[in-house]
Tab-separated table of C-alpha atoms in Angstrom:
chain	number	residue	atom	x	y	z
Z	1	UNK	CA	4.431	17.779	-14.666
Z	2	UNK	CA	4.092	13.462	-16.462
Z	3	UNK	CA	2.625	12.158	-14.686
Z	4	UNK	CA	3.652	8.411	-13.440
Z	5	UNK	CA	1.993	6.179	-12.452
Z	6	UNK	CA	2.176	5.484	-7.995
Z	7	UNK	CA	-0.360	5.322	-5.010
Z	8	UNK	CA	2.654	5.606	-2.852
Z	9	UNK	CA	3.926	9.023	-1.356
Z	10	UNK	CA	8.040	7.973	-1.387
Z	11	UNK	CA	7.807	6.978	-5.158
Z	12	UNK	CA	5.809	10.972	-6.063
Z	13	UNK	CA	8.420	12.140	-3.337
Z	14	UNK	CA	11.896	10.431	-5.912
Z	15	UNK	CA	9.917	11.727	-8.781
Z	16	UNK	CA	9.630	15.475	-7.256
Z	17	UNK	CA	13.691	15.296	-6.829
Z	18	UNK	CA	15.190	13.428	-9.992
Z	19	UNK	CA	13.329	16.580	-11.788
Z	20	UNK	CA	14.437	19.899	-9.208
Z	21	UNK	CA	17.264	17.425	-7.488
Z	22	UNK	CA	15.778	18.880	-3.629
Z	23	UNK	CA	14.076	18.110	-1.162
Z	24	UNK	CA	10.543	18.960	-1.887
Z	25	UNK	CA	8.754	22.047	0.708
Z	26	UNK	CA	6.217	21.188	3.729
Z	27	UNK	CA	7.105	17.355	3.442
Z	28	UNK	CA	9.207	15.973	6.458
Z	29	UNK	CA	11.533	12.531	5.475
Z	30	UNK	CA	12.535	9.740	8.348
Z	31	UNK	CA	14.010	6.956	7.233
Z	32	UNK	CA	15.332	4.066	8.990
Z	33	UNK	CA	17.761	0.334	8.128
Z	34	UNK	CA	17.434	-2.104	9.662
Z	35	UNK	CA	18.803	-5.520	8.804
Z	36	UNK	CA	15.629	-6.703	6.376
Z	37	UNK	CA	13.801	-4.401	6.014
Z	38	UNK	CA	13.295	-0.516	5.537
Z	39	UNK	CA	10.934	2.198	6.736
Z	40	UNK	CA	10.880	4.883	5.374
Z	41	UNK	CA	8.054	8.233	7.116
Z	42	UNK	CA	6.746	10.638	4.987
Z	43	UNK	CA	4.029	12.726	6.294
Z	44	UNK	CA	2.681	15.213	4.224
Z	45	UNK	CA	2.519	19.035	6.031
Z	46	UNK	CA	0.525	21.736	4.216
Z	47	UNK	CA	-0.996	23.007	0.998
Z	48	UNK	CA	2.117	22.766	-0.939
Z	49	UNK	CA	3.179	20.086	-0.048
Z	50	UNK	CA	-0.016	18.573	-0.907
Z	51	UNK	CA	-0.341	20.539	-4.496
Z	52	UNK	CA	3.246	19.017	-5.086
Z	53	UNK	CA	2.916	15.678	-3.788
Z	54	UNK	CA	-0.203	14.915	-5.385
Z	55	UNK	CA	-1.584	13.284	-2.225
Z	56	UNK	CA	-3.978	14.566	0.623
Z	57	UNK	CA	-2.019	15.375	4.235
Z	58	UNK	CA	-0.837	12.656	6.447
Z	59	UNK	CA	1.950	9.987	6.998
Z	60	UNK	CA	3.243	8.024	4.675
Z	61	UNK	CA	5.367	4.846	6.217
Z	62	UNK	CA	6.345	2.748	3.855
Z	63	UNK	CA	7.588	-0.805	4.763
Z	64	UNK	CA	10.775	-1.763	1.872
Z	65	UNK	CA	11.812	-5.661	1.989
Z	66	UNK	CA	12.836	-6.969	-0.627
Z	67	UNK	CA	13.230	-11.122	0.441
Z	68	UNK	CA	9.604	-10.377	0.922
Z	69	UNK	CA	8.030	-11.675	-3.242
Z	70	UNK	CA	9.966	-15.480	-1.266
Z	71	UNK	CA	9.307	-15.059	3.008
Z	72	UNK	CA	9.648	-17.780	5.335
Z	73	UNK	CA	7.861	-18.016	8.169
Z	74	UNK	CA	10.399	-15.613	10.104
Z	75	UNK	CA	10.593	-13.209	8.447
Z	76	UNK	CA	7.033	-13.371	7.531
Z	77	UNK	CA	6.089	-12.993	11.421
Z	78	UNK	CA	9.226	-10.288	11.182
Z	79	UNK	CA	7.514	-8.268	9.098
Z	80	UNK	CA	4.310	-8.732	10.913
Z	81	UNK	CA	5.469	-7.367	14.146
Z	82	UNK	CA	7.377	-4.379	12.289
Z	83	UNK	CA	4.050	-3.482	10.539
Z	84	UNK	CA	2.344	-4.255	14.168
Z	85	UNK	CA	3.931	-2.099	16.113
Z	86	UNK	CA	3.717	1.191	13.291
Z	87	UNK	CA	-0.102	0.435	12.966
Z	88	UNK	CA	-0.063	1.213	16.899
Z	89	UNK	CA	1.486	4.222	16.836
Z	90	UNK	CA	-1.205	5.749	14.576
Z	91	UNK	CA	-3.872	4.255	17.349
Z	92	UNK	CA	-5.724	4.855	20.649
Z	93	UNK	CA	-5.692	0.529	21.467
Z	94	UNK	CA	-7.711	0.963	24.202
Z	95	UNK	CA	-11.432	-0.257	23.963
Z	96	UNK	CA	-11.239	0.704	20.440
Z	97	UNK	CA	-13.874	-0.020	18.580
Z	98	UNK	CA	-13.182	-0.874	14.871
Z	99	UNK	CA	-14.037	-1.795	10.710
Z	100	UNK	CA	-11.507	-3.684	8.683
Z	101	UNK	CA	-12.082	-2.805	4.500
Z	102	UNK	CA	-10.754	-5.524	2.582
Z	103	UNK	CA	-10.466	-3.732	-0.700
Z	104	UNK	CA	-10.915	-5.524	-4.308
Z	105	UNK	CA	-12.103	-7.961	-6.026
Z	106	UNK	CA	-11.479	-11.411	-4.841
Z	107	UNK	CA	-11.840	-12.716	-8.265
Z	108	UNK	CA	-8.804	-11.058	-9.501
Z	109	UNK	CA	-5.889	-12.611	-7.442
Z	110	UNK	CA	-3.303	-9.511	-7.410
Z	111	UNK	CA	-6.972	-7.231	-6.883
Z	112	UNK	CA	-7.676	-9.894	-4.142
Z	113	UNK	CA	-5.229	-8.311	-1.060
Z	114	UNK	CA	-8.155	-6.512	0.937
Z	115	UNK	CA	-10.675	-9.756	1.084
Z	116	UNK	CA	-8.288	-12.303	1.803
Z	117	UNK	CA	-6.768	-9.920	4.409
Z	118	UNK	CA	-10.725	-9.580	5.691
Z	119	UNK	CA	-10.704	-13.484	5.729
Z	120	UNK	CA	-8.295	-13.008	8.421
Z	121	UNK	CA	-9.241	-10.354	10.833
Z	122	UNK	CA	-10.277	-11.642	14.365
Z	123	UNK	CA	-13.318	-10.240	14.184
Z	124	UNK	CA	-15.544	-10.464	17.308
Z	125	UNK	CA	-18.197	-7.310	17.530
Z	126	UNK	CA	-20.821	-10.249	17.669
Z	127	UNK	CA	-19.275	-10.953	20.625
Z	128	UNK	CA	-19.541	-8.202	22.183
Z	129	UNK	CA	-23.765	-7.701	21.052
Z	130	UNK	CA	-23.604	-11.339	22.606
Z	131	UNK	CA	-23.117	-10.475	26.131
Z	132	UNK	CA	-23.384	-6.949	26.177
Z	133	UNK	CA	-20.181	-5.129	27.022
Z	134	UNK	CA	-19.069	-2.403	25.789
Z	135	UNK	CA	-15.272	-2.454	26.958
Z	136	UNK	CA	-13.157	-5.764	27.139
Z	137	UNK	CA	-9.521	-6.160	28.889
Z	138	UNK	CA	-8.021	-8.846	26.129
Z	139	UNK	CA	-9.540	-7.702	22.525
Z	140	UNK	CA	-10.889	-4.613	21.116
Z	141	UNK	CA	-14.414	-4.641	19.309
Z	142	UNK	CA	-13.726	-5.168	15.146
Z	143	UNK	CA	-15.337	-5.867	12.260
Z	144	UNK	CA	-15.101	-6.875	9.704
Z	145	UNK	CA	-16.523	-5.818	5.973
Z	146	UNK	CA	-15.288	-7.082	1.804
Z	147	UNK	CA	-17.892	-5.352	-0.308
Z	148	UNK	CA	-16.817	-5.811	-3.525
Z	149	UNK	CA	-16.280	-4.263	-6.418
Z	150	UNK	CA	-19.549	-1.060	-8.070
Z	151	UNK	CA	-18.288	-3.932	-11.356
Z	152	UNK	CA	-20.082	-6.924	-9.420
Z	153	UNK	CA	-22.092	-5.184	-6.969
Z	154	UNK	CA	-22.825	-1.778	-9.061
Z	155	UNK	CA	-23.256	0.019	-5.584
Z	156	UNK	CA	-20.229	2.961	-5.208
Z	157	UNK	CA	-18.131	0.921	-2.593
Z	158	UNK	CA	-17.737	4.245	-0.302
Z	159	UNK	CA	-21.464	4.257	-0.562
Z	160	UNK	CA	-21.467	0.822	1.089
Z	161	UNK	CA	-18.449	1.816	3.914
Z	162	UNK	CA	-20.683	4.959	4.656
Z	163	UNK	CA	-23.908	3.110	5.118
Z	164	UNK	CA	-22.219	0.750	7.682
Z	165	UNK	CA	-20.155	3.176	9.941
Z	166	UNK	CA	-23.148	5.202	10.387
Z	167	UNK	CA	-25.187	1.813	11.389
Z	168	UNK	CA	-21.736	0.478	13.284
Z	169	UNK	CA	-20.068	3.724	14.618
Z	170	UNK	CA	-16.897	2.412	14.446
Z	171	UNK	CA	-13.876	5.330	16.212
Z	172	UNK	CA	-11.514	3.952	13.121
Z	173	UNK	CA	-12.036	2.130	10.366
Z	174	UNK	CA	-8.276	0.473	8.460
Z	175	UNK	CA	-9.135	-0.025	4.697
Z	176	UNK	CA	-6.317	-3.033	2.772
Z	177	UNK	CA	-6.474	-2.640	-0.843
Z	178	UNK	CA	-3.306	-3.348	-3.493
Z	179	UNK	CA	-1.993	-0.621	-4.824
Z	180	UNK	CA	0.301	0.440	-8.509
Z	181	UNK	CA	3.641	0.995	-8.088
Z	182	UNK	CA	6.241	3.093	-10.554
Z	183	UNK	CA	9.356	0.466	-10.129
Z	184	UNK	CA	8.553	-3.319	-10.175
Z	185	UNK	CA	11.857	-4.178	-8.272
Z	186	UNK	CA	8.761	-2.859	-4.900
Z	187	UNK	CA	5.789	-4.469	-7.177
Z	188	UNK	CA	4.550	-6.964	-3.680
Z	189	UNK	CA	7.744	-5.727	-1.579
Z	190	UNK	CA	5.882	-3.414	0.461
Z	191	UNK	CA	3.624	-1.906	2.288
Z	192	UNK	CA	2.711	1.352	2.608
Z	193	UNK	CA	0.454	2.384	5.761
Z	194	UNK	CA	-1.287	5.852	5.691
Z	195	UNK	CA	-3.742	7.722	8.024
Z	196	UNK	CA	-4.674	10.408	4.297
Z	197	UNK	CA	-7.115	7.432	3.530
Z	198	UNK	CA	-7.614	5.869	0.100
Z	199	UNK	CA	-9.313	5.481	-3.311
Z	200	UNK	CA	-10.628	2.698	-4.129
Z	201	UNK	CA	-9.113	1.060	-7.763
Z	202	UNK	CA	-7.210	3.312	-7.525
Z	203	UNK	CA	-4.210	-0.011	-8.057
Z	204	UNK	CA	-5.017	0.091	-11.540
Z	205	UNK	CA	-6.082	4.282	-12.152
Z	206	UNK	CA	-9.495	3.270	-12.063
Z	207	UNK	CA	-9.845	5.931	-8.460
Z	208	UNK	CA	-13.122	5.768	-7.378
Z	209	UNK	CA	-14.624	8.337	-4.057
Z	210	UNK	CA	-12.392	8.595	-1.565
Z	211	UNK	CA	-12.857	7.125	1.636
Z	212	UNK	CA	-11.229	9.591	4.350
Z	213	UNK	CA	-12.125	11.108	7.339
Z	214	UNK	CA	-13.569	13.453	5.250
Z	215	UNK	CA	-16.039	11.374	4.168
Z	216	UNK	CA	-16.696	7.932	6.819
Z	217	UNK	CA	-16.519	11.181	9.785
Z	218	UNK	CA	-13.935	8.847	11.100
Z	219	UNK	CA	-9.957	8.797	11.763
Z	220	UNK	CA	-9.001	5.960	8.111
Z	221	UNK	CA	-5.359	4.066	8.106
Z	222	UNK	CA	-4.750	2.442	5.032
Z	223	UNK	CA	-2.945	-0.070	4.376
Z	224	UNK	CA	-1.349	-1.437	1.234
Z	225	UNK	CA	1.016	-3.639	-1.670
Z	226	UNK	CA	2.006	-2.692	-4.675
Z	227	UNK	CA	0.888	-5.550	-6.954
Z	228	UNK	CA	1.002	-4.277	-10.603
Z	229	UNK	CA	2.737	-1.565	-13.153
Z	230	UNK	CA	1.559	-0.857	-16.003
Z	231	UNK	CA	3.219	-1.770	-19.352
Z	232	UNK	CA	4.572	1.179	-20.234
Z	233	UNK	CA	6.809	1.121	-16.036
Z	234	UNK	CA	7.875	-2.231	-16.587
Z	235	UNK	CA	8.819	-1.429	-20.460
Z	236	UNK	CA	11.323	1.031	-18.795
Z	237	UNK	CA	12.408	-0.240	-16.523
Z	238	UNK	CA	13.592	-2.563	-18.793
Z	239	UNK	CA	15.274	-0.172	-21.270
Z	240	UNK	CA	16.927	1.276	-18.491
Z	241	UNK	CA	18.579	-1.993	-17.392
Z	242	UNK	CA	19.768	-2.902	-20.907
Z	243	UNK	CA	21.371	0.873	-21.487
Z	244	UNK	CA	23.283	0.808	-18.035
Z	245	UNK	CA	24.078	-3.108	-19.464
Z	246	UNK	CA	24.659	-1.579	-22.892
Z	247	UNK	CA	26.968	0.826	-21.831
Z	248	UNK	CA	28.772	-0.851	-19.901
Z	249	UNK	CA	30.118	-2.572	-22.069
Z	250	UNK	CA	30.537	-0.112	-25.317
Z	251	UNK	CA	32.720	2.568	-25.482
Z	252	UNK	CA	32.674	5.386	-23.446
Z	253	UNK	CA	31.320	8.292	-24.767
Z	254	UNK	CA	29.216	6.602	-27.138
Z	255	UNK	CA	26.637	8.791	-28.366
Z	256	UNK	CA	23.785	7.384	-28.641
Z	257	UNK	CA	24.018	4.938	-25.131
Z	258	UNK	CA	25.068	8.733	-23.693
Z	259	UNK	CA	21.929	10.579	-24.846
Z	260	UNK	CA	19.815	7.629	-23.646
Z	261	UNK	CA	21.426	8.318	-20.465
Z	262	UNK	CA	20.118	11.466	-20.127
Z	263	UNK	CA	16.714	10.930	-20.765
Z	264	UNK	CA	14.803	12.077	-17.206
Z	265	UNK	CA	12.853	8.934	-15.902
Z	266	UNK	CA	9.433	10.093	-16.452
Z	267	UNK	CA	11.254	11.391	-20.610
Z	268	UNK	CA	11.561	7.916	-20.630
Z	269	UNK	CA	8.651	6.790	-19.003
Z	270	UNK	CA	6.698	9.381	-21.701
Z	271	UNK	CA	8.456	7.388	-24.014
Z	272	UNK	CA	7.010	4.002	-24.185
Z	273	UNK	CA	3.517	5.137	-23.449
Z	274	UNK	CA	3.125	7.300	-26.062
Z	275	UNK	CA	5.069	3.825	-28.002
Z	276	UNK	CA	2.375	1.053	-25.696
Z	277	UNK	CA	-0.579	3.701	-26.137
Z	278	UNK	CA	-1.869	3.314	-29.670
Z	279	UNK	CA	-1.555	-0.939	-29.769
Z	280	UNK	CA	-3.727	-0.721	-26.782
Z	281	UNK	CA	-0.619	-2.789	-24.797
Z	282	UNK	CA	-0.183	-0.621	-21.861
Z	283	UNK	CA	-1.263	-3.461	-19.736
Z	284	UNK	CA	-0.882	-4.058	-16.029
Z	285	UNK	CA	1.542	-6.585	-15.107
Z	286	UNK	CA	1.739	-8.470	-12.668
Z	287	UNK	CA	4.140	-11.267	-10.781
Z	288	UNK	CA	3.880	-14.423	-12.573
Z	289	UNK	CA	3.455	-16.039	-8.014
Z	290	UNK	CA	1.464	-13.204	-7.372
Z	291	UNK	CA	-1.207	-16.083	-5.776
Z	292	UNK	CA	1.437	-16.918	-3.442
Z	293	UNK	CA	2.684	-13.709	-2.983
Z	294	UNK	CA	-0.587	-12.093	-2.087
Z	295	UNK	CA	-2.162	-14.766	0.198
Z	296	UNK	CA	1.566	-14.317	2.010
Z	297	UNK	CA	1.213	-10.134	1.913
Z	298	UNK	CA	-2.777	-10.917	3.139
Z	299	UNK	CA	-1.826	-13.672	6.246
Z	300	UNK	CA	1.089	-10.368	7.068
Z	301	UNK	CA	-0.762	-8.250	7.174
Z	302	UNK	CA	-3.522	-9.755	8.983
Z	303	UNK	CA	-0.985	-10.787	11.900
Z	304	UNK	CA	-0.719	-7.250	12.370
Z	305	UNK	CA	-3.950	-6.269	12.023
Z	306	UNK	CA	-4.686	-7.966	14.865
Z	307	UNK	CA	-1.958	-7.423	17.395
Z	308	UNK	CA	-2.024	-4.442	16.784
Z	309	UNK	CA	-5.396	-3.422	17.413
Z	310	UNK	CA	-6.397	-6.196	20.089
Z	311	UNK	CA	-4.175	-5.506	23.605
Z	312	UNK	CA	-3.898	-9.798	24.762
Z	313	UNK	CA	-4.005	-10.847	21.381
Z	314	UNK	CA	-0.069	-12.023	19.952
Z	315	UNK	CA	1.632	-13.368	16.777
Z	316	UNK	CA	1.810	-17.449	18.816
Z	317	UNK	CA	-2.025	-16.356	19.068
Z	318	UNK	CA	-2.863	-14.934	15.503
Z	319	UNK	CA	-0.568	-18.321	13.979
Z	320	UNK	CA	-2.338	-21.410	15.513
Z	321	UNK	CA	-5.927	-19.998	15.331
Z	322	UNK	CA	-6.643	-17.726	12.470
Z	323	UNK	CA	-4.321	-18.571	10.213
């Protein structure tokens, strides 16, 4: 099976369905259609599902909202609440000790999502230590770190996080990172939450050692947004639009366009990749408005984390004091 680059479980499922015309065995799927968003819940149940999907066992919750690229304040608040609700269902909120990890390179805008989220998280661990408290009815003990990338630190990100976990002993790690998608329409419009951990650098095909419960010794919730696609994916999507347009305008039964239309998604992607690779042109691509989009996404995700993990903090509080 040709490997099209994607970090989204729902896209891995779509690829299998397109090729086999059936649902993936060992995978449970649920879908909710809301006013401004669609939530797809994919749960990989067994090793058979792991093998087919190419992803670890666990829950993968994807929120799609096409309007996020030009989100106003009301929409950002709505998606923040929606995301917080999904996070809440995965955590034990009482007396929680959590470490929020912002993965990525703060000097590269499409990869700066994690560090930007960390800068807006309401950290409280120092307050618990200062007042020698083990618990509080209003807030939980939260710490946060943005460890940078191996190219600037010379250290494996996973090693840094493991050391912090061993020293601070959180109950939970929440890792935020930029991802890659197989479709341009999902770039910066989709948020994925998973319980299976995350591999730093996966969005640009530079996978490092995974941050997961097996390695860190505590549960890991990963939150990611696809901020990039590779050039082969972009070209493939563009050609598909051209084919659809020209097929409508051409005479029925035109052999050339019928042939193009019958190519499977994987075959078209591989064709584009083979054409671009000899020229070193299979680049990683992101929209030109990426600065504003990353800022908006960072606000949405940090707001959702703040209201999900602190019992007495709501959206009004974080919008007024933290952002």
